[in-house]
XYZ file of C-alpha atoms in Angstrom:
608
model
C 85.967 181.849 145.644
C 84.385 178.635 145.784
C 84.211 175.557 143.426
C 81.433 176.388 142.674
C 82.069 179.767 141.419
C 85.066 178.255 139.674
C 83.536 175.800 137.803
C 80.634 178.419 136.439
C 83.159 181.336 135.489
C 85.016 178.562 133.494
C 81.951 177.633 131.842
C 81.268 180.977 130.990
C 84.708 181.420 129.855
C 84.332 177.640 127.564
C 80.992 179.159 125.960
C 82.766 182.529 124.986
C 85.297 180.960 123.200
C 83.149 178.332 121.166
C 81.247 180.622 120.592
C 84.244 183.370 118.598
C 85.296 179.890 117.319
C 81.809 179.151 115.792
C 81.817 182.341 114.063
C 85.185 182.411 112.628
C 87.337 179.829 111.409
C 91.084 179.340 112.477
C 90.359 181.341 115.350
C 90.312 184.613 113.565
C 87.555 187.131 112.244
C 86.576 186.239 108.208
C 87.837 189.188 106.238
C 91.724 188.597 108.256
C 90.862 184.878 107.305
C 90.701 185.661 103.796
C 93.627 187.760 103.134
C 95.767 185.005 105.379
C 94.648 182.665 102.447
C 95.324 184.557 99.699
C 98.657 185.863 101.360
C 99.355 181.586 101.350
C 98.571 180.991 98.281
C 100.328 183.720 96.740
C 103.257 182.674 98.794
C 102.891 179.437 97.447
C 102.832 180.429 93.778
C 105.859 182.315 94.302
C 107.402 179.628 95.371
C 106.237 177.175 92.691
C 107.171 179.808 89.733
C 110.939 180.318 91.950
C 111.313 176.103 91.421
C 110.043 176.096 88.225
C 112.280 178.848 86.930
C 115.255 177.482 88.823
C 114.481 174.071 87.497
C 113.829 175.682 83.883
C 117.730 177.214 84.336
C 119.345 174.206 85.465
C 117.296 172.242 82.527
C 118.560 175.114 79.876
C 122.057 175.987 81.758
C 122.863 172.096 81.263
C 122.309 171.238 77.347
C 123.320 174.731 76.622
C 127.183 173.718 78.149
C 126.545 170.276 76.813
C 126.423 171.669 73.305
C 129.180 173.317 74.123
C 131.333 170.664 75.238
C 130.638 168.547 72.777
C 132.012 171.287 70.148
C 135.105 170.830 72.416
C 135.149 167.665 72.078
C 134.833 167.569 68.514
C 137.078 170.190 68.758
C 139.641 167.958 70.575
C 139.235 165.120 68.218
C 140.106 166.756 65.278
C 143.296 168.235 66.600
C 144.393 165.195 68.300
C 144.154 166.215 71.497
C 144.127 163.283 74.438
C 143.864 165.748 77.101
C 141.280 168.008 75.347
C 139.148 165.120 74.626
C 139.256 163.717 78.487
C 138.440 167.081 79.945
C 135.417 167.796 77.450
C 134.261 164.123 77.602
C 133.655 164.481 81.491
C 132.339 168.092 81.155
C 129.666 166.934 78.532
C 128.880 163.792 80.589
C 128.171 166.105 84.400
C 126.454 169.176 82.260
C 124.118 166.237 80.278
C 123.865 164.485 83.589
C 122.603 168.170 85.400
C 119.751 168.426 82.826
C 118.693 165.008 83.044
C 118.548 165.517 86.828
C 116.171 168.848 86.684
C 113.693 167.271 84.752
C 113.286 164.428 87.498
C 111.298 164.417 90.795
C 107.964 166.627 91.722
C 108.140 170.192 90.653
C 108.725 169.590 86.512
C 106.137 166.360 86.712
C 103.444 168.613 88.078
C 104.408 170.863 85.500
C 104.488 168.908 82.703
C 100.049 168.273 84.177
C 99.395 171.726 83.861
C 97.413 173.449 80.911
C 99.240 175.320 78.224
C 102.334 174.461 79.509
C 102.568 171.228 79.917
C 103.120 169.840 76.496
C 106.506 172.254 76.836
C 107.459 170.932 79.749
C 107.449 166.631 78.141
C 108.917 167.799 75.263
C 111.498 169.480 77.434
C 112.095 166.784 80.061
C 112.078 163.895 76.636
C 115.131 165.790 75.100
C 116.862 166.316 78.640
C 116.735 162.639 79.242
C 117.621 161.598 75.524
C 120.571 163.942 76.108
C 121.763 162.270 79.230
C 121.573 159.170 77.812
C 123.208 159.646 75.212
C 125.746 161.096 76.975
C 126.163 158.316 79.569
C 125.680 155.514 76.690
C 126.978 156.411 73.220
C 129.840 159.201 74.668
C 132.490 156.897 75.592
C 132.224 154.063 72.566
C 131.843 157.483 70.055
C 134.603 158.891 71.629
C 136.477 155.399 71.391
C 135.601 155.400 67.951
C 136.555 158.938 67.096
C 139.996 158.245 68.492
C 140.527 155.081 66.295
C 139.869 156.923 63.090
C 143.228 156.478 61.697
C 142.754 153.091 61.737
C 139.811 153.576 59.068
C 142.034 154.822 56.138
C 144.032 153.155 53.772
C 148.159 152.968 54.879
C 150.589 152.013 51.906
C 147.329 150.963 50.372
C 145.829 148.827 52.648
C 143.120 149.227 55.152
C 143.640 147.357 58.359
C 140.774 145.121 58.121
C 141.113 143.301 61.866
C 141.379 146.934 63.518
C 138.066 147.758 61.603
C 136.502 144.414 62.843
C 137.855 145.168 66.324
C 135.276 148.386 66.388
C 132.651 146.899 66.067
C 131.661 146.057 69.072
C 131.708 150.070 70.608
C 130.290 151.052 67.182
C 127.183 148.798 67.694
C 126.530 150.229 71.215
C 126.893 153.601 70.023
C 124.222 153.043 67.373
C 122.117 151.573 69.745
C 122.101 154.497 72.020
C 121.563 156.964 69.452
C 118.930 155.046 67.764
C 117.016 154.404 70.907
C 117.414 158.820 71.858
C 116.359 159.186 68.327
C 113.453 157.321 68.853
C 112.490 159.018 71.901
C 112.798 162.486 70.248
C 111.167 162.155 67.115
C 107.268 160.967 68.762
C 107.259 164.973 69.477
C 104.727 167.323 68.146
C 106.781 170.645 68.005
C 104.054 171.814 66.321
C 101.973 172.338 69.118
C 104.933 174.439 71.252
C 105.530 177.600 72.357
C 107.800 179.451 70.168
C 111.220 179.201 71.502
C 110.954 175.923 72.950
C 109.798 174.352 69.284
C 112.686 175.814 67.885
C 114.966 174.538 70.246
C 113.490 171.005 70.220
C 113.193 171.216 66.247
C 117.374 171.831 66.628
C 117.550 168.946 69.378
C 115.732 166.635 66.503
C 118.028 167.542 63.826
C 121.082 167.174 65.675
C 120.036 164.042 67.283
C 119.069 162.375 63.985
C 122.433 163.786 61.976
C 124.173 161.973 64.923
C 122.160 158.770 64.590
C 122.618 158.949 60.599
C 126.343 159.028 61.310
C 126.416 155.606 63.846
C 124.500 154.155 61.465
C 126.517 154.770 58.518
C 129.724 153.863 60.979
C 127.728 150.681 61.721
C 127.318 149.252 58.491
C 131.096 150.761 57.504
C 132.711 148.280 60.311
C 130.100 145.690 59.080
C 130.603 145.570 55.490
C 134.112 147.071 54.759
C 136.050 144.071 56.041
C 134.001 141.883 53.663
C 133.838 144.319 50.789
C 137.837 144.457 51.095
C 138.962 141.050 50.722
C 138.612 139.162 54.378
C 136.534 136.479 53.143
C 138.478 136.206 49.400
C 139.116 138.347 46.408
C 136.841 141.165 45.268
C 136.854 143.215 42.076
C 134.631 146.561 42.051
C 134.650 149.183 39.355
C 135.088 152.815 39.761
C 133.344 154.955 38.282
C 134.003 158.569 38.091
C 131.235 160.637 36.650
C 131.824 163.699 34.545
C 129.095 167.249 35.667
C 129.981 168.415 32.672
C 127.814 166.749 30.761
C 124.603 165.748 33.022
C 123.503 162.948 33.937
C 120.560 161.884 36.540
C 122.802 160.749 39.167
C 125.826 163.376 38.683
C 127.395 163.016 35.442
C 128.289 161.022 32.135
C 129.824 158.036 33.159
C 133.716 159.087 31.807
C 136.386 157.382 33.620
C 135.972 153.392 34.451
C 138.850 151.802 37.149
C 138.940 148.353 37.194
C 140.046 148.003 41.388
C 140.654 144.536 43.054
C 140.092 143.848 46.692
C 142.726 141.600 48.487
C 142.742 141.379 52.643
C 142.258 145.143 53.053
C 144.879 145.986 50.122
C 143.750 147.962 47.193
C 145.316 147.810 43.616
C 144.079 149.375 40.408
C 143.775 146.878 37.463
C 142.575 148.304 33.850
C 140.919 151.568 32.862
C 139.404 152.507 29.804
C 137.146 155.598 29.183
C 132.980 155.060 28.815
C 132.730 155.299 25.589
C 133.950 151.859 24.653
C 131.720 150.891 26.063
C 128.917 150.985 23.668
C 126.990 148.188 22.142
C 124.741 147.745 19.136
C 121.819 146.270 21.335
C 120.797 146.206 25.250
C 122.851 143.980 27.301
C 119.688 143.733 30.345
C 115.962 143.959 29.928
C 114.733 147.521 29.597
C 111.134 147.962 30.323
C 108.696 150.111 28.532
C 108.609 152.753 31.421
C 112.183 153.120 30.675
C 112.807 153.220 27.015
C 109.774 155.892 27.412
C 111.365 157.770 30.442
C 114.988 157.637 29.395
C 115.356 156.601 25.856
C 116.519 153.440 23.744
C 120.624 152.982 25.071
C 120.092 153.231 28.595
C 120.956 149.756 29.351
C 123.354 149.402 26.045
C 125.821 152.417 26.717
C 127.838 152.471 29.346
C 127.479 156.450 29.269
C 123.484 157.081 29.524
C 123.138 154.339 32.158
C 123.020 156.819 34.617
C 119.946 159.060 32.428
C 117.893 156.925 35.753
C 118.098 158.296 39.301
C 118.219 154.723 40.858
C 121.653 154.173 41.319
C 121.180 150.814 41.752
C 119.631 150.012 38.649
C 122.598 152.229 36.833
C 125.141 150.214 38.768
C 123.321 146.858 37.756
C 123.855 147.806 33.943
C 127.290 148.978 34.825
C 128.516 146.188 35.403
C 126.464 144.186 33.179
C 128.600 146.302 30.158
C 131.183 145.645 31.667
C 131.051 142.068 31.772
C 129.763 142.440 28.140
C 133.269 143.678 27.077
C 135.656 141.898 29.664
C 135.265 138.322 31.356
C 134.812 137.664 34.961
C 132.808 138.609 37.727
C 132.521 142.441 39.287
C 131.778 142.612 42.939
C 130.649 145.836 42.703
C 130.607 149.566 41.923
C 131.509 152.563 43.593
C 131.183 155.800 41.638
C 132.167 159.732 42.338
C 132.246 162.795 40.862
C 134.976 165.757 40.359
C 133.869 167.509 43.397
C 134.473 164.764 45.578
C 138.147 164.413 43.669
C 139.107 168.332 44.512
C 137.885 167.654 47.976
C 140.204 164.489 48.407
C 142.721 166.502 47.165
C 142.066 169.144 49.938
C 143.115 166.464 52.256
C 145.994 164.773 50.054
C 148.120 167.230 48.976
C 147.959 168.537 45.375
C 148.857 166.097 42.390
C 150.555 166.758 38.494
C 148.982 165.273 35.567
C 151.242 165.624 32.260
C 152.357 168.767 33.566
C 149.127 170.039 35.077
C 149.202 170.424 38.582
C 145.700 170.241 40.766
C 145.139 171.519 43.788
C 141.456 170.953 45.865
C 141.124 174.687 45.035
C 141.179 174.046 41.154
C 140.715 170.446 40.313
C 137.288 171.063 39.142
C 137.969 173.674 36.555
C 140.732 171.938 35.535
C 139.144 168.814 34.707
C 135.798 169.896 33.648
C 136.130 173.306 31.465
C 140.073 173.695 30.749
C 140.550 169.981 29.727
C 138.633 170.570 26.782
C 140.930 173.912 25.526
C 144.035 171.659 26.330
C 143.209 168.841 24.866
C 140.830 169.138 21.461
C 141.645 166.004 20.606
C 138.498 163.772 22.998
C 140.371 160.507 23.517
C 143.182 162.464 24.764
C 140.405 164.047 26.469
C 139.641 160.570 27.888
C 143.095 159.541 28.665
C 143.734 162.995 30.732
C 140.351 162.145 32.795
C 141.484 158.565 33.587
C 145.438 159.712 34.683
C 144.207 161.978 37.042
C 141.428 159.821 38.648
C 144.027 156.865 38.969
C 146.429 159.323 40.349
C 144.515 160.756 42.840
C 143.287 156.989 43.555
C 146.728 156.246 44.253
C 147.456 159.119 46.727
C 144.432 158.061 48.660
C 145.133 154.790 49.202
C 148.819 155.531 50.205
C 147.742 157.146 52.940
C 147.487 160.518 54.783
C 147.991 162.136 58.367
C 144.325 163.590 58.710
C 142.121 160.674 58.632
C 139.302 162.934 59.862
C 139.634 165.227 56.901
C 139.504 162.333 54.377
C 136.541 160.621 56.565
C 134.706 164.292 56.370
C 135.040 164.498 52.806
C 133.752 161.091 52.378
C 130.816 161.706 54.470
C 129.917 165.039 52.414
C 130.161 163.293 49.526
C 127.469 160.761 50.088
C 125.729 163.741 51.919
C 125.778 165.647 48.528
C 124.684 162.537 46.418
C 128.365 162.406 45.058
C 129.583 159.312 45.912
C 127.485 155.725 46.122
C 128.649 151.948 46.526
C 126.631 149.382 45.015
C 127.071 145.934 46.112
C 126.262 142.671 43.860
C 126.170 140.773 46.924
C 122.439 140.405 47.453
C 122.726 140.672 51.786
C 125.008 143.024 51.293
C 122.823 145.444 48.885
C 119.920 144.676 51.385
C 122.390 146.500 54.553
C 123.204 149.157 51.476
C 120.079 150.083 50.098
C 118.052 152.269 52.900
C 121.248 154.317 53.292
C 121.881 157.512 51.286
C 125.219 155.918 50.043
C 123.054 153.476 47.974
C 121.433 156.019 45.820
C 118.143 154.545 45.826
C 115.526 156.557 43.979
C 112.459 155.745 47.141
C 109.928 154.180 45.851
C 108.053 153.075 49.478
C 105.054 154.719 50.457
C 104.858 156.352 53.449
C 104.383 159.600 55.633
C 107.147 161.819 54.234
C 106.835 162.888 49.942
C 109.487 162.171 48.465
C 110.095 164.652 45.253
C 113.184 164.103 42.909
C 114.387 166.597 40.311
C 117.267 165.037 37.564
C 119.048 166.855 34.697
C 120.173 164.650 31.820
C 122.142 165.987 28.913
C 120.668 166.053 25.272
C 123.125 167.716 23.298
C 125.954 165.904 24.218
C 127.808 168.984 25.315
C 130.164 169.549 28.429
C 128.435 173.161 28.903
C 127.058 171.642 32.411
C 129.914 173.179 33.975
C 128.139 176.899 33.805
C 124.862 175.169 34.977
C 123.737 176.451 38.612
C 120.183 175.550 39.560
C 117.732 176.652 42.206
C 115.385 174.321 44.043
C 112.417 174.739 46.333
C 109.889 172.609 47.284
C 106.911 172.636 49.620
C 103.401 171.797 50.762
C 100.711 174.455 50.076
C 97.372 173.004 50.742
C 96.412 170.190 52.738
C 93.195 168.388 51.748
C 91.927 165.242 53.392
C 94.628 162.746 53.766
C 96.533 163.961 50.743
C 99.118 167.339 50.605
C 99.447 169.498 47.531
C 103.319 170.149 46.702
C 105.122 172.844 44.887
C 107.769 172.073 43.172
C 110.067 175.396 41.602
C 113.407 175.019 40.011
C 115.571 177.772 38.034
C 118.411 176.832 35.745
C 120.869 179.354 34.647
C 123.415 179.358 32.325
C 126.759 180.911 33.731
C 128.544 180.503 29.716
C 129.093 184.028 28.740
C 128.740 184.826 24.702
C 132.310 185.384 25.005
C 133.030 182.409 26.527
C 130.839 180.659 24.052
C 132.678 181.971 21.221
C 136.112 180.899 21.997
C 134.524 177.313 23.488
C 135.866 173.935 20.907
C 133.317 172.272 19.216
C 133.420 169.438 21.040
C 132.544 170.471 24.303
C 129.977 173.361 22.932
C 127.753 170.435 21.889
C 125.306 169.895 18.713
C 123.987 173.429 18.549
C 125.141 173.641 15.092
C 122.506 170.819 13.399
C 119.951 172.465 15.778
C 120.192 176.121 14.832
C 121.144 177.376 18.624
C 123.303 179.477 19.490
C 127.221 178.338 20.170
C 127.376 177.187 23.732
C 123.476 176.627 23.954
C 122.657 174.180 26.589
C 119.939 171.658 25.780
C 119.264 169.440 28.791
C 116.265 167.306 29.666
C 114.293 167.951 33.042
C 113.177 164.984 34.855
C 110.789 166.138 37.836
C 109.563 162.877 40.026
C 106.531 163.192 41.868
C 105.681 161.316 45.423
C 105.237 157.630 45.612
C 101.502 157.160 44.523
C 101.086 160.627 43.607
C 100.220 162.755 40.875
C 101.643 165.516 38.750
C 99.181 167.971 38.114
C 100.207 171.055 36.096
C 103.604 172.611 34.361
C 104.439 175.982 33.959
C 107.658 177.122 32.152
C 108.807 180.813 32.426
C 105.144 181.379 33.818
C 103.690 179.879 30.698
C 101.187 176.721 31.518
C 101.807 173.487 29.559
C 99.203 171.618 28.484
C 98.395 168.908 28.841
C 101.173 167.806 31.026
C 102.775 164.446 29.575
C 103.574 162.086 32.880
C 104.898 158.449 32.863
C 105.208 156.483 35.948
C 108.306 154.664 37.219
C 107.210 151.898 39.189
C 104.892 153.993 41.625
C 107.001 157.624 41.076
C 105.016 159.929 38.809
C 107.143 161.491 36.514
C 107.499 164.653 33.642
C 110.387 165.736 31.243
C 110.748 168.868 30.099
C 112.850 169.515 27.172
C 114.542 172.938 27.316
C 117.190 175.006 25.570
C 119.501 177.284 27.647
C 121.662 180.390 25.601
C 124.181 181.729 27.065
C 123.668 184.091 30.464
C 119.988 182.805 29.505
C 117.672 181.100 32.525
C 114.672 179.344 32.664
C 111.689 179.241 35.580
C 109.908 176.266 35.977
C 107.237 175.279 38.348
C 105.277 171.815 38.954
C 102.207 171.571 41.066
C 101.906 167.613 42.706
C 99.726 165.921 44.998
C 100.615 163.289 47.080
C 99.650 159.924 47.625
C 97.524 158.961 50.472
C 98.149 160.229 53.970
C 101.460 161.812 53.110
C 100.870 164.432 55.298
C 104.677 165.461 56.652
C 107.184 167.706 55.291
C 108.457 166.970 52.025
C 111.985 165.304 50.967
C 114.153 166.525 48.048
C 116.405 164.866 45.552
C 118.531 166.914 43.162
C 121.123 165.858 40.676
C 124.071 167.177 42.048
C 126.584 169.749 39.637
C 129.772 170.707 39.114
C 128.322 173.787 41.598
C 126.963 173.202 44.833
C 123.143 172.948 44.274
C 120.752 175.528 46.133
C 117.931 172.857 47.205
C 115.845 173.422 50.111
C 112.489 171.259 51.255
C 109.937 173.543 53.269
C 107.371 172.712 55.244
C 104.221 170.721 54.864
C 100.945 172.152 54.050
C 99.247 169.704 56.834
């Protein structure tokens, strides 16, 4: 064959195959073409929904076993346990570290760009990397801290006030870190999620901001304690122990007064003398008109009903303003508590005997608060009973015990509870005090979250507040505009049997006589608070509507009393509608006066 031949049958050949190329594309006929593609791209999906899910396991795999290790390590802690603590430190830092690591690089950033999903996926990847940063940041100086906690409790009556000053540096970086994941956490909208992950974010939240709650209360501890004690010169405080059995705002009637004195970290008691004499003939601070309407004429002139407000801080203000009435010389401050948080100390103390009595954390509450009064008819005995065992059990605590975590938990539940609050007259002190929940601030600063506030106050001068057990619920059920309508529901029952009532002391069993109740009838006065620029809009008691309903402001806090009468085994349903003030459009916060019981308050959800 010739060249010539050649070069045409290649030709021929060339012309073929541009043409098969022309009509197909990659060199193959259209309808193979098209199932090739979709063969790719299922391929590819696969593929993409294998990473995701693998990714979506590591992601869950890791703060699953982080949560886990860190109940280890709390675990650990409380038992004391060096080489419990190491092992679950470094499992909680590489399991934290594994989620933070899934959430990074290509496949979960494309993901969190996708439709539907990819809101789940950022809120996901936010609380992976808030975890692992926490981990790798506040871990070791919690830890740290955790370890020292012996160091935070009194020993032969002093608190070591240089060791305390010497946390403060780990303290401050564990705040930081949990602050800063806090921040980072909260800018969420679970609202928006799929099911299960809201609910695991909305857990993520909580536990996040109980932890940052806790640094910052540790924060201000190592701040303000070595001050507070005695570092920089003598301080005097008074104690205060409140009495549930006869209700008051904050807790209880004002009972028991300590006289304590601060000196480099060592803490002595001084005088004590029971509440009652402290009563004078006219007010010993200004009153304002809100509050002789709101709480009646001897709030601020006996030492008793200065507590009838919810504002600790006012309370502790006339506190010590009676005091200083009655005794010369300055007071430093006040720190009051209540017979639950006395049982509970004695949980961790060791039991203690009173003039025979012996009280364990099991039956210190009884004791005090509903057998006194059989004992003991007599009420300055009464008096003198209440202020033994507080300054014994003040004694114990400052002599010293083995589980410093115990004593620092039941510290911690009692300003969780609203049972125990520190006052400082120490103006830049009080300002580090007052946003914290030991302060006992009634809020009274607008903003997102309603704040709601229900307060029992005594008005029989009974001690029948030891049957009391109340039921609270509160939440948002219509949102219009910018503003949230609030239900507020409450249910007070009286425990007091007629039996019991029968065989109860005068004293204790209260005025009912003069009144024409029945023995053992409680008559209490029912203080509901309404949000910060809000309103109070209608009362119903037992289902009956009261009209009109009679409101007063405090400062910018609506407020109502309701005056009610409790027999025996009797209870009572009341219900307050509210609206908020402007743009208060989150879920609702809720204030209770604590009891002798634990209270059954919960805050729902908002209407908006």
């Amino acid at each position: 064959m010739g060249l010539g031949q050649q070069r045409r049958r290649l030709q021929r050949r060339l012309r073929r195959s541009l043409r098969r190329l022309r009509s197909t594309r990659l060199g193959l006929p259209r309808r193979r073409r098209t199932r090739l593609l979709v063969g790719v791209a299922a391929a590819a999906s696969v593929v993409l929904v294998l990473l995701v899910a693998w990714r979506a396991y590591q992601v869950r795999s890791g703060l699953d076993a982080a949560r886990d290790d860190a109940s280890d390590l709390r675990r650990a802690l409380s038992e004391d346990d060096p080489a419990g603590v190491t092992a679950a430190q470094q499992r909680l830092l590489e399991h934290a570290s594994s989620a933070g690591s899934a959430v990074s690089g290509p496949v979960w950033s494309t993901l969190s760009r996708l439709p539907l999903v990819g809101d789940d996926a950022r809120a996901v990847r936010t609380i992976a990397r808030a975890a692992d940063d926490l981990a790798a940041s506040a871990l070791p100086s919690v830890t740290e801290v955790a370890q020292q906690r012996a160091r935070l409790v009194p020993r032969g009556g002093r608190l070591d006030l240089a060791a305390i000053a010497e946390l403060r540096d780990p303290v401050d970086a564990a705040a930081q870190a949990t602050s800063r994941a806090r921040f980072r956490v909260q800018r969420i909208d679970a609202d928006g999620l799929l099911g299960p992950v809201a609910s695991g974010v909305r857990d993520a939240v909580a536990e996040i901001a109980d932890l940052d709650d806790a640094m910052r209360a540790s924060r201000l501890a190592v701040r303000l304690l070595p001050p507070m004690l005695g570092a920089e010169g003598d301080r005097r405080y008074l104690l205060v122990v409140q009495n549930s059995g006869e209700a008051r705002a904050t807790g209880g009637l004002g009972g028991a007064v300590v006289e304590l004195d601060a000196r480099g970290g060592k803490i002595s008691l001084k005088r004590q003398v029971p509440g009652n004499t402290l009563v004078f003939p006219r007010p010993v601070l200004p009153e304002t008109a809100q509050e002789t309407a709101i709480f009646g004429p001897t709030l601020t002139s006996d030492f008793r009903d200065a507590n009838s407000t919810p504002d600790l801080p006012r309370a502790a203000e006339i506190w010590r303003a009676l005091w200083r009435e009655r005794y010369a010389g300055r007071v430093d401050g006040v720190v009051t508590m209540d017979a639950v948080v006395l049982a509970d100390l004695l949980r961790v103390t060791g039991p203690v005997t009173v003039e025979g009595v012996r009280f364990t954390g099991d039956d210190a509450v009884r004791l005090l608060l509903a057998d006194t009064y059989r004992r003991f008819p007599d009420p300055d005995r009464q008096d003198a009973f209440f202020q033994g065992v507080a300054s014994t059990v003040f004694e114990r605590v400052t002599q010293g015990t083995d589980d410093a975590g115990g004593l620092l938990g039941v510290l911690a539940r009692g300003v969780d509870q609203r049972r125990l609050f520190v006052y400082s007259a120490d103006a830049a002190q009080q300002r580090l005090l007052a946003p914290t929940r030991i302060a006992g601030a009634l809020p009274r600063r607008p903003g997102p979250v309603p704040q709601v506030g229900l307060y029992l106050n005594d008005g029989s001068a009974s001690k029948v507040a030891y049957y009391l057990r109340s039921q609270v619920r509160v939440a948002g059920t219509e949102c219009v505009g910018n503003h949230q309508v609030l239900r507020l529901a409450a249910r007070l029952t009286s425990t007091l049997t007629p039996q019991q009532a029968r065989t109860l002391p005068d004293y204790p069993a209260g005025s009912f006589a003069r009144r024409g109740l029945t023995r053992g009838t409680y008559v209490l006065n029912v203080l509901a608070y309404g949000p910060v620029g809000g309103s109070i809009d209608t009362l119903t008691v037992d289902g009956r509507p009261i009209e009109p309903v009679s409101t007063l402001d405090d400062g910018d806090r609506p407020t109502a009393t309701s005056a009610l009468t409790l027999a025996p085994g009797e209870s009572v349903d009341l219900e307050w509608t509210m609206t908020t003030g402007a743009n208060q459009r989150l879920a609702p916060e809720l204030q209770v006066t604590p009891g002798a019981s634990p209270v059954d308050a919960i805050a729902g959800d908002s209407a908006c």
